[in-house]
Each structure stands twice: as C-alpha cells, then as structure tokens.
Short mmCIF file of C-alpha atoms in Angstrom, two decimals:
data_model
loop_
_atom_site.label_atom_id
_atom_site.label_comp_id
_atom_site.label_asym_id
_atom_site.label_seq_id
_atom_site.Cartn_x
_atom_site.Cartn_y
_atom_site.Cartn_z
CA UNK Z 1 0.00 0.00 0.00
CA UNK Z 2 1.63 3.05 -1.39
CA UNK Z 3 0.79 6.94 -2.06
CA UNK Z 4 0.86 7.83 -4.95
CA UNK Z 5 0.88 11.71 -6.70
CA UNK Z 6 -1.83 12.81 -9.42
CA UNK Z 7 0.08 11.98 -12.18
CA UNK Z 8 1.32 8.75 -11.19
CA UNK Z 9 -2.54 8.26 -10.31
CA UNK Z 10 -3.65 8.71 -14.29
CA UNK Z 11 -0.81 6.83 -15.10
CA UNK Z 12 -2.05 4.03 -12.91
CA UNK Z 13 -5.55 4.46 -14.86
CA UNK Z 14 -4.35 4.90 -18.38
CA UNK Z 15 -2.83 1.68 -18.25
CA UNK Z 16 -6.03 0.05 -16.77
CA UNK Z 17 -9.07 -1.63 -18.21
CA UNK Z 18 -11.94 -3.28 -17.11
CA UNK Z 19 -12.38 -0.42 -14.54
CA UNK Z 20 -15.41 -0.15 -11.47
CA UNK Z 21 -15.79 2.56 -9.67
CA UNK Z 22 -17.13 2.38 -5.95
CA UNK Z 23 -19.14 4.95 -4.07
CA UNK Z 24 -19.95 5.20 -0.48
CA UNK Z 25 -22.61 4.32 1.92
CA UNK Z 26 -25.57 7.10 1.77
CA UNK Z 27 -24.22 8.06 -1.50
CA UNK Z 28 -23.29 12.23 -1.28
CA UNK Z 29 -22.69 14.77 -4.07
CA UNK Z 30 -18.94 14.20 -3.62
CA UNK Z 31 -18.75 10.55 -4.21
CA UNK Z 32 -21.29 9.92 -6.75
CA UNK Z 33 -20.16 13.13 -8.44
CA UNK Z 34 -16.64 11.66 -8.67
CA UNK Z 35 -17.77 8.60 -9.84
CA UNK Z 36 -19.94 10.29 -12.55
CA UNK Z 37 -17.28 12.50 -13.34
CA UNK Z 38 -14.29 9.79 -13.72
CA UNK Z 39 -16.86 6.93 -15.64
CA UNK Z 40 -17.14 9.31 -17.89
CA UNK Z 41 -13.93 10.40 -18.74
CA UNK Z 42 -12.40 6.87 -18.61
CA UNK Z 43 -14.90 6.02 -21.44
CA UNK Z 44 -14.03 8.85 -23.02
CA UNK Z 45 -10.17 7.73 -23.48
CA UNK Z 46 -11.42 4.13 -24.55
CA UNK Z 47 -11.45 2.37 -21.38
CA UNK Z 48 -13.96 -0.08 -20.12
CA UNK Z 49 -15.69 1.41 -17.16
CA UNK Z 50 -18.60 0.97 -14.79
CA UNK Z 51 -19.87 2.25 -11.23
CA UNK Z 52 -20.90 -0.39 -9.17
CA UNK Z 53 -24.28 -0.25 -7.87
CA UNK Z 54 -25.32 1.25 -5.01
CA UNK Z 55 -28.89 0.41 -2.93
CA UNK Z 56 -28.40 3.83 -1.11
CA UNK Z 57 -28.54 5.87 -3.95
CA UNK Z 58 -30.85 8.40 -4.26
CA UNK Z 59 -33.46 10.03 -7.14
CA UNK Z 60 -31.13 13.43 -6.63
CA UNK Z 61 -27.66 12.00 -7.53
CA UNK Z 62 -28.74 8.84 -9.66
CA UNK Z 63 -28.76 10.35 -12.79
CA UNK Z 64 -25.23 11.19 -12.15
CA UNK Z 65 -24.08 7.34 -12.11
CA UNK Z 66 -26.88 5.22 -13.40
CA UNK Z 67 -25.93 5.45 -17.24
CA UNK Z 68 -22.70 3.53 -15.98
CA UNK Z 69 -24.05 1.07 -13.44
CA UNK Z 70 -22.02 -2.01 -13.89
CA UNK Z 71 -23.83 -5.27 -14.63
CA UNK Z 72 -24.01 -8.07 -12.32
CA UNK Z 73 -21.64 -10.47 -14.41
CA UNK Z 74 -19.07 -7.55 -14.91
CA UNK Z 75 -15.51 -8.66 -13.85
CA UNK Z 76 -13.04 -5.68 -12.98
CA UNK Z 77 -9.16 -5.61 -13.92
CA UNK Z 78 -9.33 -2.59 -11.50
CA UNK Z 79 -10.93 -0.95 -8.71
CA UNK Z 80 -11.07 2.44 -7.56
CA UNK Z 81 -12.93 4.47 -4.74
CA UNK Z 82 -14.13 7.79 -5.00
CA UNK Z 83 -14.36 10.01 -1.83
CA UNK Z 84 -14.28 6.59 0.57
CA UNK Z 85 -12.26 7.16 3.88
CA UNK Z 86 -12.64 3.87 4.54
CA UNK Z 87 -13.72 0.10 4.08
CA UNK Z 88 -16.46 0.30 7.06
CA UNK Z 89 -18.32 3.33 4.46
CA UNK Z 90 -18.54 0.69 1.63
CA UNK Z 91 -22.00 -1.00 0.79
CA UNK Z 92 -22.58 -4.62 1.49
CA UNK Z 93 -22.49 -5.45 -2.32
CA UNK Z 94 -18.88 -3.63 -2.36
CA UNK Z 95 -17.59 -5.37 0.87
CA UNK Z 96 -16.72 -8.48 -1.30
CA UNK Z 97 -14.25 -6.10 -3.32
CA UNK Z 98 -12.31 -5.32 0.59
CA UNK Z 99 -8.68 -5.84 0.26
CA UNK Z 100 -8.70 -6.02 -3.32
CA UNK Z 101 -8.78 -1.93 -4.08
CA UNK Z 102 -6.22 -0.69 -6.50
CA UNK Z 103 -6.85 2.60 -6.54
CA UNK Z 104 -8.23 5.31 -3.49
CA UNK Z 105 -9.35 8.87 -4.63
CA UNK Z 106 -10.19 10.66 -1.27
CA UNK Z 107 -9.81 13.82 0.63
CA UNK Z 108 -10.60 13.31 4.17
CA UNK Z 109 -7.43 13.35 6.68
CA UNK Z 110 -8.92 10.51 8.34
CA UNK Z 111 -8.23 8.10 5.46
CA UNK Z 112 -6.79 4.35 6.42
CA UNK Z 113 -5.06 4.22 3.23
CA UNK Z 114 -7.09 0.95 1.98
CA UNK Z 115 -6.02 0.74 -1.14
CA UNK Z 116 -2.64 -0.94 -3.17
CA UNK Z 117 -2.38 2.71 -4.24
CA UNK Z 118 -3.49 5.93 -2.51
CA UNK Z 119 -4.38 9.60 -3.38
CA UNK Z 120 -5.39 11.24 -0.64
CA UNK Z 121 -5.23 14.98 -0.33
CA UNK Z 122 -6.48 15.61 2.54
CA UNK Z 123 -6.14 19.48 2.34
CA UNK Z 124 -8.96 19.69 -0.44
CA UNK Z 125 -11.99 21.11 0.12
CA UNK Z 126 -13.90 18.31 -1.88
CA UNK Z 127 -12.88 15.06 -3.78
CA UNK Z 128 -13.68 16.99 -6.90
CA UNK Z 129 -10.71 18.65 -6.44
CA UNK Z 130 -8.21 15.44 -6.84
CA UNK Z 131 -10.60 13.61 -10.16
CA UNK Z 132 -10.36 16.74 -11.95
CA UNK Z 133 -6.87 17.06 -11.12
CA UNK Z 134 -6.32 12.96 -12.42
CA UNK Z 135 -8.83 13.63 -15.47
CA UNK Z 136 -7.02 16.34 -16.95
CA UNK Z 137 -3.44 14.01 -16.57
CA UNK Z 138 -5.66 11.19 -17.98
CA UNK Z 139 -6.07 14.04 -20.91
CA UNK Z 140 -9.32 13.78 -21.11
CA UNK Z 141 -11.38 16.54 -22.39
CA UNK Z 142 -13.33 18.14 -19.45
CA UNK Z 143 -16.94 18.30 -21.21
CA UNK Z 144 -20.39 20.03 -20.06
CA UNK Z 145 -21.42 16.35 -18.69
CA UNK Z 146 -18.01 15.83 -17.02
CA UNK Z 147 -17.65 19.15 -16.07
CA UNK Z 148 -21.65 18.85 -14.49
CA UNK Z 149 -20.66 16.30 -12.23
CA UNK Z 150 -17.22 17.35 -11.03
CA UNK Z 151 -19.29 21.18 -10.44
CA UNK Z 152 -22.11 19.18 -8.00
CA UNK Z 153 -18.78 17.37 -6.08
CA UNK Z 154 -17.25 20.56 -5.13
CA UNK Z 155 -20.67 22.72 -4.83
CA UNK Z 156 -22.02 20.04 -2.10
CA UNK Z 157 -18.86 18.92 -0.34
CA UNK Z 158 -18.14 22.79 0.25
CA UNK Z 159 -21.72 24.17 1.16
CA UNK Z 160 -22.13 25.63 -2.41
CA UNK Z 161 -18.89 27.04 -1.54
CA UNK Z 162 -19.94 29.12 1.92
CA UNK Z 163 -18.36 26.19 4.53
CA UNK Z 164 -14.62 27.04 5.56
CA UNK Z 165 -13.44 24.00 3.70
CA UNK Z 166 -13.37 25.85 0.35
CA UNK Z 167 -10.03 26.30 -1.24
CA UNK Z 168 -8.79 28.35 -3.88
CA UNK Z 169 -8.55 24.84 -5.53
CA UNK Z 170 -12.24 24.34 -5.00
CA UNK Z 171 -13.13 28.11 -6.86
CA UNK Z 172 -10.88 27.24 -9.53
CA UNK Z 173 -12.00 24.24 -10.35
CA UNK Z 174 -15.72 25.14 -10.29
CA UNK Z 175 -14.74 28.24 -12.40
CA UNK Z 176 -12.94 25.37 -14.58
CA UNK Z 177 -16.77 23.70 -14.59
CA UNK Z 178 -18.04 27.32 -15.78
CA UNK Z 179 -16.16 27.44 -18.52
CA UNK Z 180 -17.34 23.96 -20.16
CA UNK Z 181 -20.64 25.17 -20.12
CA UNK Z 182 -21.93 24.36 -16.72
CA UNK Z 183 -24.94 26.29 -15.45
CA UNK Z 184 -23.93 27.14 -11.69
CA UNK Z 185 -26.65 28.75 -10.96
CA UNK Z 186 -29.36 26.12 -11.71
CA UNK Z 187 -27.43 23.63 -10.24
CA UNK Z 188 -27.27 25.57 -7.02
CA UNK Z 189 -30.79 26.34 -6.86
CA UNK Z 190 -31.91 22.86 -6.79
CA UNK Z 191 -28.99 21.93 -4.56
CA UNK Z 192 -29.36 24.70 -2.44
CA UNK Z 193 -32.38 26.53 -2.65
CA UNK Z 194 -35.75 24.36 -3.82
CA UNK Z 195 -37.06 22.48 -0.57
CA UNK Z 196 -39.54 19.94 -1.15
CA UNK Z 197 -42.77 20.03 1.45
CA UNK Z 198 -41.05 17.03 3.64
CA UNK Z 199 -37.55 18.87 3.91
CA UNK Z 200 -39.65 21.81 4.91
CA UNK Z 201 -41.33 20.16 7.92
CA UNK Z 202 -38.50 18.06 8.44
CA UNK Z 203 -36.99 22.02 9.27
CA UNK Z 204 -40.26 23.14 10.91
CA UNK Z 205 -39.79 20.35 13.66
CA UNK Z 206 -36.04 19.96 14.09
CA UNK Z 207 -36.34 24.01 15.15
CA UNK Z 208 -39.40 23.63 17.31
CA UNK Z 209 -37.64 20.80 19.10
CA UNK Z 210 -33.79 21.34 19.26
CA UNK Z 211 -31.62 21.45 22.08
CA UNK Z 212 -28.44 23.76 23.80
CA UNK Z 213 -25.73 22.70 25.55
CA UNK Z 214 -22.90 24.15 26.75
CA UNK Z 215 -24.11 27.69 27.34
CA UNK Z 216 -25.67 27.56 24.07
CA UNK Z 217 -22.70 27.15 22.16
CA UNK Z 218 -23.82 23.34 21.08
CA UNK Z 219 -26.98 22.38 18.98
CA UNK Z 220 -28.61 19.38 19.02
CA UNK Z 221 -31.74 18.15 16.70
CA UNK Z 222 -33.05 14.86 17.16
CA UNK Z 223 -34.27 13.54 13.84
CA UNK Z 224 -36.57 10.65 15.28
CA UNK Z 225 -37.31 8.28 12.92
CA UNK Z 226 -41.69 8.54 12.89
CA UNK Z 227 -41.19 12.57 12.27
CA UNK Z 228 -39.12 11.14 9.04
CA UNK Z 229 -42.30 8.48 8.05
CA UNK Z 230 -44.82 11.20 8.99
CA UNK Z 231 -43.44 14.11 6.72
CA UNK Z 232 -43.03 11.50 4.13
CA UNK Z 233 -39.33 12.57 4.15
CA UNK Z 234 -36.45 10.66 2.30
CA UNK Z 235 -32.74 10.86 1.91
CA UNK Z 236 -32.76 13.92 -0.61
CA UNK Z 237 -35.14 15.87 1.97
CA UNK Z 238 -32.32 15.42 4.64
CA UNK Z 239 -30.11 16.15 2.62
CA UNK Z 240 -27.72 18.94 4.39
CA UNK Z 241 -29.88 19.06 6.86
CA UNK Z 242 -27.19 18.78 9.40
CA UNK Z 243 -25.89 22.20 8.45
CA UNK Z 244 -29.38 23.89 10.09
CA UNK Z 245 -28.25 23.38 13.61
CA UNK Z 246 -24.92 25.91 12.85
CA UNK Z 247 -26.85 28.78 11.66
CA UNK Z 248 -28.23 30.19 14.93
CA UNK Z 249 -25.74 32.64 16.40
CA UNK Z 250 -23.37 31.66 18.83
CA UNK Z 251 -23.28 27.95 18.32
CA UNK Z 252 -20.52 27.00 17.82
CA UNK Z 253 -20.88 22.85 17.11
CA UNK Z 254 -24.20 21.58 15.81
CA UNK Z 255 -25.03 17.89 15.80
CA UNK Z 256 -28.28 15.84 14.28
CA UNK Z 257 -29.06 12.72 14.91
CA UNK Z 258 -30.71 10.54 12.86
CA UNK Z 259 -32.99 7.30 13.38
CA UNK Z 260 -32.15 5.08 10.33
CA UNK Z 261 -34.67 3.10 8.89
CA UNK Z 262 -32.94 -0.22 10.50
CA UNK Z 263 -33.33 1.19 14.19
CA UNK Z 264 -29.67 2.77 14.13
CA UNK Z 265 -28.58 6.15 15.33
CA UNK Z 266 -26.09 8.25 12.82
CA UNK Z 267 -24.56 11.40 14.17
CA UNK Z 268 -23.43 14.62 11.98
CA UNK Z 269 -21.62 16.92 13.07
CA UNK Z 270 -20.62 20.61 11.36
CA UNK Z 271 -18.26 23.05 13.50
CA UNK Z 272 -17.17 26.65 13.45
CA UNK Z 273 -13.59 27.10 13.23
CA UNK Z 274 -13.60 26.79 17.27
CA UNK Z 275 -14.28 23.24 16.99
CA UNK Z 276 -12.56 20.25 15.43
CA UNK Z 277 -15.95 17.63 13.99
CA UNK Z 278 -13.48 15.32 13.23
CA UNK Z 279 -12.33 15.06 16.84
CA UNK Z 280 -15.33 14.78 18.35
CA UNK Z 281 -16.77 12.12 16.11
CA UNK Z 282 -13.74 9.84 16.81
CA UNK Z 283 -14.66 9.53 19.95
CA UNK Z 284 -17.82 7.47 19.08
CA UNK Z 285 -15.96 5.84 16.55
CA UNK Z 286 -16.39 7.85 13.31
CA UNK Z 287 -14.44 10.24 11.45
CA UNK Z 288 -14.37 13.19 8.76
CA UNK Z 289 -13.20 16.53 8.34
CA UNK Z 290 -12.05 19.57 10.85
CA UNK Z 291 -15.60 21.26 9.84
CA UNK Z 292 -17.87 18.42 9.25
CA UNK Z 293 -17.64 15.14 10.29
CA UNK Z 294 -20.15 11.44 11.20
CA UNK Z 295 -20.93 8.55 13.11
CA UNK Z 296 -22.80 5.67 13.58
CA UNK Z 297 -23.53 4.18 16.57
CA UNK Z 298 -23.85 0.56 17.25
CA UNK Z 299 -27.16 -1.20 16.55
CA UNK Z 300 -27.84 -1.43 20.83
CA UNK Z 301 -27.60 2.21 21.03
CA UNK Z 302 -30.56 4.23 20.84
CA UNK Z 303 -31.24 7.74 20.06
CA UNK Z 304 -31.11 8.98 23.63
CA UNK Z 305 -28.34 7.50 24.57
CA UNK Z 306 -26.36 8.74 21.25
CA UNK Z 307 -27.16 11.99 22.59
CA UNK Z 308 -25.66 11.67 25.88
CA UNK Z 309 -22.43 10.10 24.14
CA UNK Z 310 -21.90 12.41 21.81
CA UNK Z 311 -22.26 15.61 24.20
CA UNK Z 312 -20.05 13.97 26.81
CA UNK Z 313 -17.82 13.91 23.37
CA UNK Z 314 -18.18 17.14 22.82
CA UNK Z 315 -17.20 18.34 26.14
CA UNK Z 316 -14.12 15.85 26.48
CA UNK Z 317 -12.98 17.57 22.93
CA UNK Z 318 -13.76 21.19 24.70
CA UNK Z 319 -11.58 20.70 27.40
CA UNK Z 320 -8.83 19.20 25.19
CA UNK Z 321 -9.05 22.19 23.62
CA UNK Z 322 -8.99 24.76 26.24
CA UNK Z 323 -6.51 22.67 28.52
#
C-alpha cells in the first residue's frame, strides 16, 4: 500500500481496463459526483468502465451514475474508490471487493489508506478537487457532462462554496466547470435553494424541538425516525440538513441525529472554526473533516443515549481544547 501523486494516479488508470468505480454508503454529491465524473472520462479515453451499484442511492444524484451502473456479471481488472475514507463506508455489495482496491481517490485526513495505491489529499476542500486534477493528466477533455458532475462534487462537499473547507482549488475548479458550459446557478438552486414540502417540515420540527448545551454554544436536533415516516421525508429531503443546527448565532458545534430506517442512530456533526468535527466524532468511533464530520452508533444504542455520548464527546474535545 503506497501513495501515490496525481500523475502517477492517471498513469495508474491509463494503463487500466476493465475499470469499477465504488461509491460510499448514503451516496453524497462528492462521491457519486466523482464517480460520474471519472466513468465518464475513462470512457471517453477508450477504457472499459462501470460504477458499481449502489442500494443507497438516491433520485437526486442517480442520474449522475446510473448510465454507468455495472452489470451483475461484470468482472473488474481494476478498482477504484471515490471520496471513501474507509472500508467500514462501503456497501454490502462492495464489501466483497475489501482488500482487493487498486486505486483510493479521497480527501478526508482521516483516510486508512485501503487501497494498493493511494491519493489522498487531505487538504482539499472536496474530492472533486483530486478527479479533476487525475482527469485532466488522464487528458481527457473536461466536457459540459463531465464538467456537471465534477461542479455538484465541489458545490455540495463545500456548502455551495460558503463552509470554511473551500479552497482556492475548489473556486478554480468550479470556475474550470463554468467554462465547459456548466450552469452554476441552476445547479445551485436545486442543490441549495428548492425544498420539497417534507424537507420543509423536516426544518419546521427539528427548530421547534432542538436542544443547547454548553451555554448555548452546542446544537442538538433529534431527527426521530416517525417525524421522518410522517413528513413522508427521504434521503434527498435530509439532505444537508445537518448544516441547520450551525446557523443560529453563537453555536458553535451543531449535531443531528438521525434514526435510520434499520433502528440505528447516525450522528453529523458541522463546526465553526472553534471546533474540530473530526475530533469529536472519533470519539464514538467515526471520522471526517475539521468542519464536518459522522458517526454511527452501534445497533444497541438508541437515540437517547447517542445523545448523551456524543455531548459527553463534545465536552471531552472542549476541554482538550482549552486545557
């Protein structure tokens, strides 16, 4: 298991054939962006590529990698990951591909370096950044389509570019995506903008019902999982959702929690710059980035209990912090 740089990345890919491309669990704009984005500039320089599958995906991001969905009886030379910090984020139809990942595309500084060969850049504000950096050594032409899907990696990963995660890197690239023909600004209204009638009582009831710690400088919404069935809400309608609890003034780490549909508690957190998520979240066993990180708590844990873990977390992370 070595690192490898961008160019020695393409290299790696130009030489390949017979390519699948793997996405994480509760499929984001970032990974299935990526994956769009990469499919479909591999194809365009002749080789043989396909995204696996994923049962998470959603009707927001599908178009992005359903035209490449790999068939059951396809039989990689090659695997890559797109935007995966880790094997315990892959689906259980990917878990048979564990230990046998060629290539890792990734940003996140918590990466376990996985793969035979790794790109991780963990200064980058999405994992946009790195495939558009490994498609244009690949020499691939960046068009509108490619271009479409590399835009929605670094628009969502970076809060349409608003969260302190955004890099020069991250403008340049999106003004890269401009350029091809992109239209930014549709894209970011029905990102960022258009709420369907769940996500907007989804919002109506995680205000009504959230809670302060800390002096008010920590946000917590409880996302139980009959408010979800009730408002009819899916995965698009909670979509950034987590970012709601770090508007109000003051706070300075806001956490939801999430009953999954299996009974399971997720946590996500998004910080100020006072705050490392990343910290906190490794505490209950999860991971991320300094401004917006997860977790998932084990299947015996329930929602109120996650709560109490992952504020005692939050305090243990405060006091590291202030000595």
């Amino acid at each position: 298991m070595s690192n490898v740089s961008v160019i020695e990345a393409a290299e790696l890919l130009i030489k390949a054939d017979n390519i699948l491309i793997i996405t994480h669990r509760r499929p984001d704009g970032d990974t299935t962006g990526c994956a769009g984005a990469l499919c479909r500039a591999l194809c365009q320089i002749g080789k043989n590529a396909y995204i696996l599958e994923n049962p998470d995906i959603t009707k927001r991001y599908k178009p992005l990698v359903e035209p490449y969905k790999a068939d059951d009886n396809f039989v990689p030379d090659f695997v890559v990951t797109t935007d995966i910090a880790d094997i315990n984020l892959f689906t259980p139809n990917a878990e048979k591909y564990i230990g046998k990942i060629d290539l890792v595309l990734d940003h996140h500084k918590s990466n376990s370096n996985f793969g035979k060969y790794n790109l991780v850049r963990a200064n980058a504000g999405a994992c946009g950044e790195v495939i558009l950096d490994v498609i244009e050594h690949m020499g691939a032409s960046l068009t509108t389509d490619i271009a479409e899907c590399v835009y929605i990696a670094l628009s969502t990963d970076t809060g349409c570019f608003k969260f302190s995660n955004t890099t020069p890197d991250t403008l340049r690239g999106a003004a890269k995506c401009l350029e091809a023909g992109v239209d930014g600004g549709e894209i970011n209204r029905a990102l960022f903008e258009v709420k369907t009638w769940p996500r907007f009582q989804m919002e109506r009831i995680i205000f009504d019902k959230m809670q302060f710690e800390n002096d008010k400088k920590v946000a917590i919404a409880k996302l139980y999982r009959k408010d979800i069935d009730e408002t009819g809400a899916d995965m698009d309608d909670l979509d950034s959702i987590a970012s709601l609890t770090r508007q109000i003034e003051g706070v300075e780490v806001g956490i939801t929690l999430t009953e999954n549909k299996d009974g399971t508690v997720k946590a996500s957190v998004r910080t100020t710059k006072e705050v490392d998520a990343s910290a906190i979240c490794a505490k209950c066993g999860g991971g991320g980035h300094i401004r917006a990180a997860g977790a998932s708590f084990d299947e015996n844990i329930d929602i109120e209990t996650a709560y109490k873990m992952i504020v005692n977390a939050t305090m243990e992370v405060y006091r590291e912090t202030n000595g």
